Short mmCIF file of C-alpha atoms in Angstrom, two decimals:
data_model
loop_
_atom_site.label_atom_id
_atom_site.label_comp_id
_atom_site.label_asym_id
_atom_site.label_seq_id
_atom_site.Cartn_x
_atom_site.Cartn_y
_atom_site.Cartn_z
CA MET A 7 -118.63 80.19 -118.01
CA ALA A 8 -117.29 78.04 -115.31
CA ARG A 9 -114.70 79.87 -113.04
CA TRP A 10 -111.83 77.75 -111.69
CA SER A 11 -110.11 78.34 -108.24
CA PRO A 12 -106.18 78.56 -108.47
CA LEU A 13 -105.89 75.34 -106.55
CA ALA A 14 -108.08 73.41 -109.16
CA LEU A 15 -106.11 75.08 -111.74
CA VAL A 16 -102.77 73.58 -110.47
CA ILE A 17 -104.33 70.28 -109.92
CA GLY A 18 -105.71 69.98 -113.39
CA LEU A 19 -102.33 71.14 -114.76
CA LEU A 20 -100.52 68.20 -112.85
CA ALA A 21 -103.01 65.81 -113.76
CA ALA A 22 -102.58 66.74 -117.48
CA VAL A 23 -98.91 65.93 -117.15
CA GLY A 24 -99.37 62.73 -115.11
CA LEU A 25 -98.05 64.01 -111.88
CA TYR A 26 -101.21 64.06 -109.76
CA GLY A 27 -103.08 60.95 -108.96
CA SER A 28 -100.56 58.83 -110.62
CA THR A 29 -99.39 55.42 -109.09
CA ALA A 30 -96.62 55.19 -111.67
CA ALA A 31 -94.65 57.75 -109.69
CA VAL A 32 -94.89 55.80 -106.46
CA ALA A 33 -91.54 54.26 -105.62
CA ALA A 34 -91.16 50.55 -105.11
CA ALA A 35 -91.81 49.38 -101.54
CA PRO A 36 -88.56 48.21 -99.76
CA LEU A 37 -87.91 44.39 -99.63
CA THR A 38 -88.82 42.48 -96.51
CA VAL A 39 -85.81 40.71 -94.79
CA ALA A 40 -87.27 37.54 -95.94
CA GLN A 41 -87.22 38.66 -99.44
CA ALA A 42 -83.72 40.01 -99.04
CA ILE A 43 -82.36 36.68 -97.61
CA SER A 44 -83.93 34.82 -100.73
CA GLN A 45 -82.46 37.34 -103.09
CA GLN A 46 -78.51 37.50 -102.69
CA SER A 47 -78.00 38.27 -106.13
CA GLY A 48 -75.52 41.22 -105.78
CA ALA A 49 -78.09 43.49 -106.93
CA SER A 50 -78.70 47.00 -105.18
CA ALA A 51 -81.82 47.23 -103.08
CA THR A 52 -83.61 48.80 -100.02
CA VAL A 53 -84.52 46.57 -97.14
CA ARG A 54 -86.82 47.27 -94.26
CA GLY A 55 -86.49 45.62 -91.11
CA TYR A 56 -86.36 45.79 -87.29
CA VAL A 57 -82.77 45.97 -85.62
CA VAL A 58 -82.31 42.77 -83.56
CA GLY A 59 -78.63 43.08 -82.69
CA GLN A 60 -75.10 42.95 -83.86
CA PRO A 61 -73.75 39.84 -85.81
CA THR A 62 -70.26 38.75 -84.51
CA ALA A 63 -70.07 35.40 -86.50
CA THR A 64 -71.95 33.29 -89.00
CA SER A 65 -74.65 32.06 -86.44
CA THR A 66 -73.91 34.41 -83.61
CA VAL A 67 -75.94 37.74 -83.06
CA ILE A 68 -75.75 39.64 -79.65
CA ARG A 69 -78.25 41.96 -78.15
CA SER A 70 -76.08 43.81 -75.68
CA ASN A 71 -72.32 44.75 -74.82
CA TYR A 72 -71.59 45.47 -78.65
CA PRO A 73 -67.88 45.12 -79.27
CA ASN A 74 -67.95 47.87 -82.20
CA ASP A 75 -69.97 49.81 -84.85
CA TYR A 76 -69.27 47.45 -87.81
CA ALA A 77 -72.39 45.61 -88.29
CA LEU A 78 -76.11 45.23 -87.36
CA ALA A 79 -78.62 42.37 -87.95
CA LEU A 80 -82.13 42.99 -89.26
CA ALA A 81 -85.45 40.84 -89.18
CA ASP A 82 -89.01 41.12 -90.14
CA SER A 83 -89.98 40.78 -86.27
CA ALA A 84 -88.36 42.82 -83.52
CA SER A 85 -88.63 39.54 -81.40
CA GLN A 86 -86.80 37.40 -83.84
CA THR A 87 -84.11 35.14 -82.21
CA SER A 88 -83.32 32.78 -85.14
CA THR A 89 -80.19 33.81 -87.14
CA SER A 90 -81.44 32.01 -90.16
CA SER A 91 -84.24 34.83 -90.42
CA MET A 92 -81.89 37.61 -90.09
CA LEU A 93 -79.93 39.75 -92.52
CA TYR A 94 -76.47 40.84 -91.64
CA VAL A 95 -75.88 44.46 -92.63
CA GLN A 96 -72.39 45.93 -93.12
CA ILE A 97 -71.96 49.44 -91.86
CA PRO A 98 -69.20 51.31 -93.68
CA SER A 99 -67.26 53.79 -91.78
CA ALA A 100 -69.21 56.82 -92.80
CA PHE A 101 -72.34 55.55 -91.09
CA ARG A 102 -70.77 54.03 -87.86
CA ALA A 103 -71.25 56.80 -85.71
CA SER A 104 -74.92 57.23 -86.41
CA TRP A 105 -75.93 53.71 -87.08
CA GLY A 106 -73.59 51.32 -85.33
CA MET A 107 -74.69 49.18 -82.29
CA GLN A 108 -72.05 50.31 -80.06
CA SER A 109 -72.51 53.92 -80.32
CA ASN A 110 -76.26 53.68 -80.52
CA PRO A 111 -77.63 50.52 -78.60
CA SER A 112 -81.15 52.29 -78.55
CA LEU A 113 -81.19 51.30 -82.28
CA LEU A 114 -82.44 47.67 -80.78
CA GLY A 115 -86.07 47.17 -81.84
CA ARG A 116 -86.26 50.14 -84.25
CA GLN A 117 -87.33 49.44 -87.90
CA ILE A 118 -85.31 50.90 -90.35
CA ASP A 119 -84.52 51.14 -94.24
CA VAL A 120 -81.01 50.27 -95.44
CA THR A 121 -79.92 50.45 -98.85
CA GLY A 122 -77.07 48.28 -99.91
CA THR A 123 -75.77 45.27 -102.15
CA LEU A 124 -77.68 41.89 -101.68
CA SER A 125 -74.45 39.81 -100.86
CA GLU A 126 -73.16 37.48 -97.92
CA TYR A 127 -71.72 39.06 -95.00
CA PHE A 128 -69.89 36.95 -92.47
CA SER A 129 -70.72 33.89 -94.69
CA HIS A 130 -74.58 34.62 -94.08
CA PRO A 131 -77.19 36.38 -96.34
CA GLY A 132 -76.45 40.07 -95.95
CA LEU A 133 -76.47 43.52 -97.22
CA THR A 134 -72.96 44.92 -98.00
CA SER A 135 -71.45 48.34 -99.15
CA SER A 136 -74.33 50.06 -97.72
CA THR A 137 -75.12 53.59 -99.15
CA ALA A 138 -78.11 54.94 -97.16
CA PHE A 139 -79.78 54.40 -93.75
CA ALA A 140 -82.91 55.91 -92.50
CA PHE A 141 -85.74 55.07 -90.01
CA ALA A 142 -89.02 53.67 -91.28
CA GLY A 143 -91.12 56.04 -89.32
CA THR A 144 -91.99 53.92 -86.23
CA THR A 145 -92.28 55.08 -82.70
CA PRO A 146 -89.15 55.10 -80.82
CA PRO A 147 -89.20 52.61 -77.88
CA THR A 148 -90.02 54.07 -74.39
CA SER A 149 -86.86 52.91 -73.02
CA SER A 150 -84.76 54.75 -75.53
CA THR A 151 -82.32 57.06 -73.99
CA THR A 152 -80.44 58.13 -77.06
CA THR A 153 -82.12 59.29 -80.29
CA PRO A 154 -80.14 58.74 -83.46
CA PRO A 155 -80.48 61.01 -86.39
CA THR A 156 -83.97 61.04 -88.18
CA THR A 157 -82.76 61.65 -91.70
CA SER A 158 -81.23 59.43 -94.24
CA THR A 159 -77.41 59.81 -94.55
CA THR A 160 -75.65 58.92 -97.85
CA ALA A 161 -71.92 57.78 -97.79
CA PRO A 162 -69.75 59.88 -99.98
CA PRO A 163 -67.82 58.15 -102.68
CA PRO A 164 -64.61 56.31 -102.08
CA THR A 165 -61.57 58.64 -102.88
CA CYS A 166 -59.86 57.46 -106.05
CA GLU A 167 -56.07 58.32 -105.53
CA ALA A 168 -53.92 58.59 -108.61
CA TYR A 169 -52.07 55.47 -107.84
CA TYR A 170 -55.44 53.45 -108.17
CA THR A 171 -57.02 55.35 -111.11
CA ALA A 172 -56.92 51.98 -113.27
CA ALA A 173 -59.04 50.29 -110.46
CA CYS A 174 -61.39 52.71 -109.16
CA GLY A 175 -65.01 52.10 -110.24
CA LYS A 176 -64.37 48.48 -110.86
CA ALA A 177 -65.50 45.43 -108.91
CA GLY A 178 -64.94 41.58 -108.59
CA ALA A 179 -62.85 39.78 -111.10
CA ALA A 180 -62.23 43.22 -113.05
CA LEU A 181 -60.88 44.89 -109.83
CA LYS A 182 -58.84 42.22 -108.86
CA SER A 183 -57.10 42.15 -112.18
CA ALA A 184 -56.62 46.10 -112.36
CA LEU A 185 -55.11 45.79 -108.65
CA ASN A 186 -52.63 43.02 -109.93
CA THR A 187 -51.53 45.24 -112.70
CA ILE A 188 -50.89 48.25 -110.42
CA ILE A 189 -49.01 46.43 -107.48
CA SER A 190 -47.01 44.20 -109.72
CA ASN A 191 -45.05 47.26 -110.83
CA GLN A 192 -42.49 46.95 -107.95
CA THR A 193 -38.85 47.02 -107.13
CA LYS A 194 -37.87 43.47 -105.67
CA ILE A 195 -35.22 43.32 -102.89
CA SER A 196 -32.95 40.58 -101.81
CA TYR A 197 -33.75 38.29 -98.81
CA ASP A 198 -30.61 39.51 -96.95
CA ALA A 199 -31.99 43.25 -97.70
CA VAL A 200 -35.16 42.33 -95.67
CA TRP A 201 -33.23 42.31 -92.40
CA ASP A 202 -32.49 46.01 -92.57
CA ALA A 203 -35.82 46.80 -94.29
CA LEU A 204 -37.85 45.24 -91.38
CA LYS A 205 -35.83 47.35 -88.93
CA ASN A 206 -37.48 50.29 -90.67
CA THR A 207 -40.85 48.97 -91.63
CA ASP A 208 -41.76 47.73 -88.22
CA GLN A 209 -39.93 50.11 -85.86
CA ASP A 210 -41.36 50.54 -82.49
CA PRO A 211 -43.08 54.28 -82.45
CA ALA A 212 -42.18 54.46 -78.79
CA ASN A 213 -38.35 53.28 -79.07
CA SER A 214 -36.57 53.74 -82.28
CA ASN A 215 -33.88 51.23 -81.42
CA ASN A 216 -36.73 48.43 -81.36
CA VAL A 217 -38.96 46.52 -83.71
CA ILE A 218 -42.58 45.22 -82.80
CA LEU A 219 -42.86 41.60 -83.22
CA VAL A 220 -46.25 40.82 -85.11
CA TYR A 221 -47.68 37.87 -83.29
CA SER A 222 -46.17 38.65 -79.89
CA GLY A 223 -46.68 42.36 -79.65
CA ILE A 224 -43.19 42.62 -77.96
CA SER A 225 -40.84 45.40 -78.42
CA ARG A 226 -37.24 43.90 -79.11
CA ALA A 227 -33.91 45.38 -79.81
CA LYS A 228 -33.34 45.81 -83.74
CA SER A 229 -29.84 44.26 -83.27
CA ALA A 230 -31.53 41.20 -81.75
CA ASN A 231 -32.02 39.49 -85.07
CA GLY A 232 -30.90 36.09 -85.95
CA GLY A 233 -31.60 32.56 -85.31
CA GLY A 234 -31.19 31.90 -81.56
CA ASN A 235 -33.37 32.04 -78.44
CA ASP A 236 -34.67 35.55 -77.77
CA ASN A 237 -33.76 36.56 -81.31
CA TRP A 238 -36.28 37.77 -83.93
CA ASN A 239 -36.29 36.51 -87.45
CA ARG A 240 -38.13 37.17 -90.80
CA GLU A 241 -41.64 35.77 -90.64
CA HIS A 242 -43.57 34.76 -93.97
CA VAL A 243 -47.12 35.66 -93.19
CA TRP A 244 -48.10 33.75 -96.32
CA ALA A 245 -46.11 30.57 -95.42
CA LYS A 246 -43.41 30.14 -98.06
CA SER A 247 -44.16 26.31 -98.39
CA HIS A 248 -47.73 27.42 -99.59
CA GLY A 249 -46.73 27.57 -103.23
CA ASP A 250 -43.13 26.51 -102.56
CA PHE A 251 -41.61 29.72 -103.40
CA GLY A 252 -39.14 29.66 -100.42
CA THR A 253 -36.83 32.72 -100.26
CA VAL A 254 -36.78 33.60 -103.83
CA THR A 255 -36.52 37.27 -104.81
CA GLY A 256 -40.31 38.01 -105.36
CA PRO A 257 -42.89 36.45 -103.25
CA GLY A 258 -40.12 35.05 -100.78
CA THR A 259 -38.87 38.60 -100.13
CA ASP A 260 -42.11 40.64 -100.48
CA LEU A 261 -42.10 43.06 -97.58
CA HIS A 262 -45.82 43.35 -97.64
CA HIS A 263 -46.20 39.98 -95.93
CA LEU A 264 -42.58 40.03 -94.05
CA ARG A 265 -42.70 40.66 -90.49
CA PRO A 266 -40.35 40.38 -87.43
CA GLU A 267 -41.13 37.54 -84.93
CA ASP A 268 -39.56 35.90 -82.18
CA VAL A 269 -37.82 32.83 -83.26
CA ASN A 270 -39.79 30.31 -81.31
CA VAL A 271 -43.30 31.71 -82.11
CA ASN A 272 -42.21 31.93 -85.74
CA ALA A 273 -41.50 28.06 -85.47
CA THR A 274 -44.82 27.44 -83.54
CA ARG A 275 -46.71 29.24 -86.44
CA GLY A 276 -44.79 27.30 -88.95
CA ASN A 277 -46.86 26.82 -92.04
CA LEU A 278 -50.37 26.63 -90.43
CA ASP A 279 -53.22 28.31 -92.19
CA PHE A 280 -55.43 30.98 -90.11
CA ASP A 281 -58.42 30.27 -88.22
CA ASN A 282 -59.89 30.86 -84.75
CA GLY A 283 -59.25 28.76 -81.91
CA GLY A 284 -56.50 26.55 -80.19
CA SER A 285 -54.06 26.63 -77.40
CA ALA A 286 -52.18 29.67 -76.05
CA VAL A 287 -49.05 30.27 -77.95
CA PRO A 288 -45.85 30.66 -75.50
CA GLU A 289 -44.29 33.89 -75.82
CA ALA A 290 -47.15 35.32 -77.74
CA PRO A 291 -49.98 36.47 -75.45
CA GLY A 292 -53.40 36.45 -76.95
CA SER A 293 -52.22 34.21 -80.04
CA LYS A 294 -53.55 30.64 -80.37
CA TYR A 295 -52.66 27.42 -82.34
CA ASP A 296 -53.65 23.84 -83.03
CA SER A 297 -52.68 21.06 -85.43
CA ASP A 298 -53.93 22.84 -88.51
CA SER A 299 -54.28 26.51 -87.89
CA PHE A 300 -53.20 29.64 -86.14
CA GLU A 301 -54.94 32.68 -84.71
CA PRO A 302 -52.98 36.03 -84.23
CA ARG A 303 -53.66 38.24 -81.26
CA ASP A 304 -56.69 40.79 -81.80
CA ALA A 305 -54.67 43.71 -82.38
CA VAL A 306 -53.08 42.31 -85.62
CA LYS A 307 -55.77 40.04 -86.89
CA GLY A 308 -56.77 42.70 -89.63
CA ASP A 309 -52.97 43.22 -90.62
CA VAL A 310 -52.75 39.49 -91.12
CA ALA A 311 -55.76 39.34 -93.19
CA ARG A 312 -54.73 42.24 -95.51
CA MET A 313 -51.28 40.83 -95.96
CA ILE A 314 -52.68 37.55 -97.18
CA PHE A 315 -55.13 39.37 -99.48
CA TYR A 316 -52.20 41.46 -100.82
CA MET A 317 -50.23 38.21 -101.80
CA ALA A 318 -53.33 36.40 -103.32
CA VAL A 319 -53.77 39.49 -105.59
CA ARG A 320 -50.13 40.47 -106.37
CA TYR A 321 -49.13 36.78 -107.49
CA GLU A 322 -51.29 35.51 -110.05
CA GLY A 323 -49.00 33.08 -111.85
CA THR A 324 -48.19 35.30 -114.83
CA ASP A 325 -44.61 36.33 -113.70
CA GLY A 326 -42.81 33.19 -113.22
CA PHE A 327 -44.26 32.86 -109.51
CA PRO A 328 -47.21 30.60 -108.23
CA ASN A 329 -50.60 31.84 -108.44
CA LEU A 330 -51.41 32.20 -104.94
CA GLU A 331 -55.11 31.88 -104.05
CA LEU A 332 -57.46 31.91 -101.02
CA ASP A 333 -59.71 29.16 -100.03
CA ASN A 334 -62.04 28.37 -97.01
CA VAL A 335 -60.14 25.44 -95.55
CA VAL A 336 -57.06 24.73 -93.56
CA ASN A 337 -54.61 22.13 -94.06
CA ASN A 338 -53.43 23.41 -97.43
CA GLY A 339 -49.86 21.97 -97.12
CA THR A 340 -47.70 22.96 -100.10
CA ALA A 341 -50.54 23.94 -102.38
CA PRO A 342 -50.50 27.62 -103.36
CA TYR A 343 -53.59 28.41 -101.26
CA MET A 344 -54.24 29.97 -97.78
CA GLY A 345 -57.27 29.76 -95.58
CA LYS A 346 -59.59 30.35 -94.05
CA LEU A 347 -61.10 32.85 -96.28
CA SER A 348 -64.16 33.56 -94.30
CA VAL A 349 -62.32 33.88 -91.04
CA LEU A 350 -59.87 36.33 -92.79
CA LYS A 351 -62.44 38.51 -94.16
CA GLN A 352 -63.90 38.63 -90.54
CA TRP A 353 -60.79 39.61 -89.12
CA SER A 354 -60.19 42.59 -91.58
CA LEU A 355 -63.66 43.92 -90.55
CA GLN A 356 -63.05 43.55 -86.95
CA ASP A 357 -59.48 45.08 -86.87
CA PRO A 358 -59.29 47.95 -89.57
CA PRO A 359 -55.98 49.68 -90.66
CA ASP A 360 -54.41 51.47 -87.68
CA ALA A 361 -51.60 54.13 -87.79
CA PHE A 362 -48.77 51.49 -87.53
CA GLU A 363 -50.02 49.38 -90.27
CA LYS A 364 -50.64 52.71 -92.65
CA ARG A 365 -47.12 53.84 -91.82
CA ARG A 366 -45.75 50.31 -92.74
CA ASN A 367 -47.53 50.65 -96.12
CA ASP A 368 -45.89 54.07 -96.72
CA VAL A 369 -42.57 53.09 -95.88
CA ILE A 370 -42.58 50.11 -98.17
CA TYR A 371 -43.88 52.24 -101.03
CA ASN A 372 -41.68 55.29 -100.64
CA SER A 373 -38.48 53.54 -99.49
CA TYR A 374 -38.29 50.03 -100.73
CA GLN A 375 -40.60 48.18 -103.17
CA HIS A 376 -42.65 51.31 -104.73
CA ASN A 377 -45.92 49.51 -104.58
CA ARG A 378 -48.69 49.33 -102.14
CA ASN A 379 -51.03 47.10 -100.23
CA PRO A 380 -54.42 48.31 -101.76
CA PHE A 381 -56.47 46.55 -98.95
CA ILE A 382 -54.84 48.87 -96.39
CA ASP A 383 -55.80 51.91 -98.23
CA HIS A 384 -59.07 50.64 -99.34
CA PRO A 385 -60.39 47.84 -96.97
CA GLU A 386 -63.81 48.16 -98.54
CA TRP A 387 -62.20 46.28 -101.52
CA VAL A 388 -61.95 43.08 -99.85
CA SER A 389 -65.59 42.32 -100.02
CA SER A 390 -65.68 43.28 -103.73
CA VAL A 391 -62.90 40.98 -104.74
CA TRP A 392 -64.03 38.12 -102.41
CA PRO A 393 -67.95 38.64 -102.06
#
């Protein structure tokens, strides 16, 4: 009678149940970058590629002096320089310290695997809502001075606060509809009441007698509200002519898009859509404008974007007010549209919510309207509502 060794017995048992020598149990290979670019379907996938820089615009990828940890670009070759052959990867906050280019510049040239959603990012073929990052097993470049972690990291699921219970777990149109239902439950205030409300919502953290002007960044006395030179007035960030709602109680008095601003700067902005570029705005350092668009200073680009996103979700034409929507053009005139969507999405990523913006959201919720701007609480929902 033949005698089997213990090892042979183990192998025999594994083979009997199909776990040894089976090709069916082998995981599918990651997609190449070229495959990922051609499959922008919204499906989840793992993509393998070389880190070739950080995207900062639709056709711009930089390879040094990285401005932040929000994104990286992958290619099938470490020497690739054509952005058309690159995949832009969004880096969620949970991964930025380990996989962001500013914090880890030695990632350049490394081959990695990233799992996420195959969808556009910066209006370019991309991988968004990433859930895992890992090295593909290549040898680090000899010039590397920083060694990022060698294990895969998985992002925790987003927190679902009680306020957003009806929205959590949803995406796309379903998420937008759920958020509209949630935030439409609000207390409305009069246009006169906006004056005193802004003195609270936009109070200067360093001087309780002043407010911060949104585009100018200037701290000005609360008492200097009015219509004259060196006064501040009520700026409708979603221009009230875009939908022709004026100062009607509702969209015309909604604190989530009303901010203090210098009278002259407010007039310069007028009803312009938002986009990059233009000439400097007098009395508003860092802001620019041209014949059809306005660009706010960098510190509030995200604030502006998230106010616009709020308005487009809150006002859907179902409660007697115009149906406000976003588009990717400027010169919208009196139509109930606001652009430029691709730029606003970029601004939201570049300038995440800060303490001032979060406090403002809390004050509006607790003291005035009793509703919130969901894109301050969950900025990751922007790419889900507007993929």
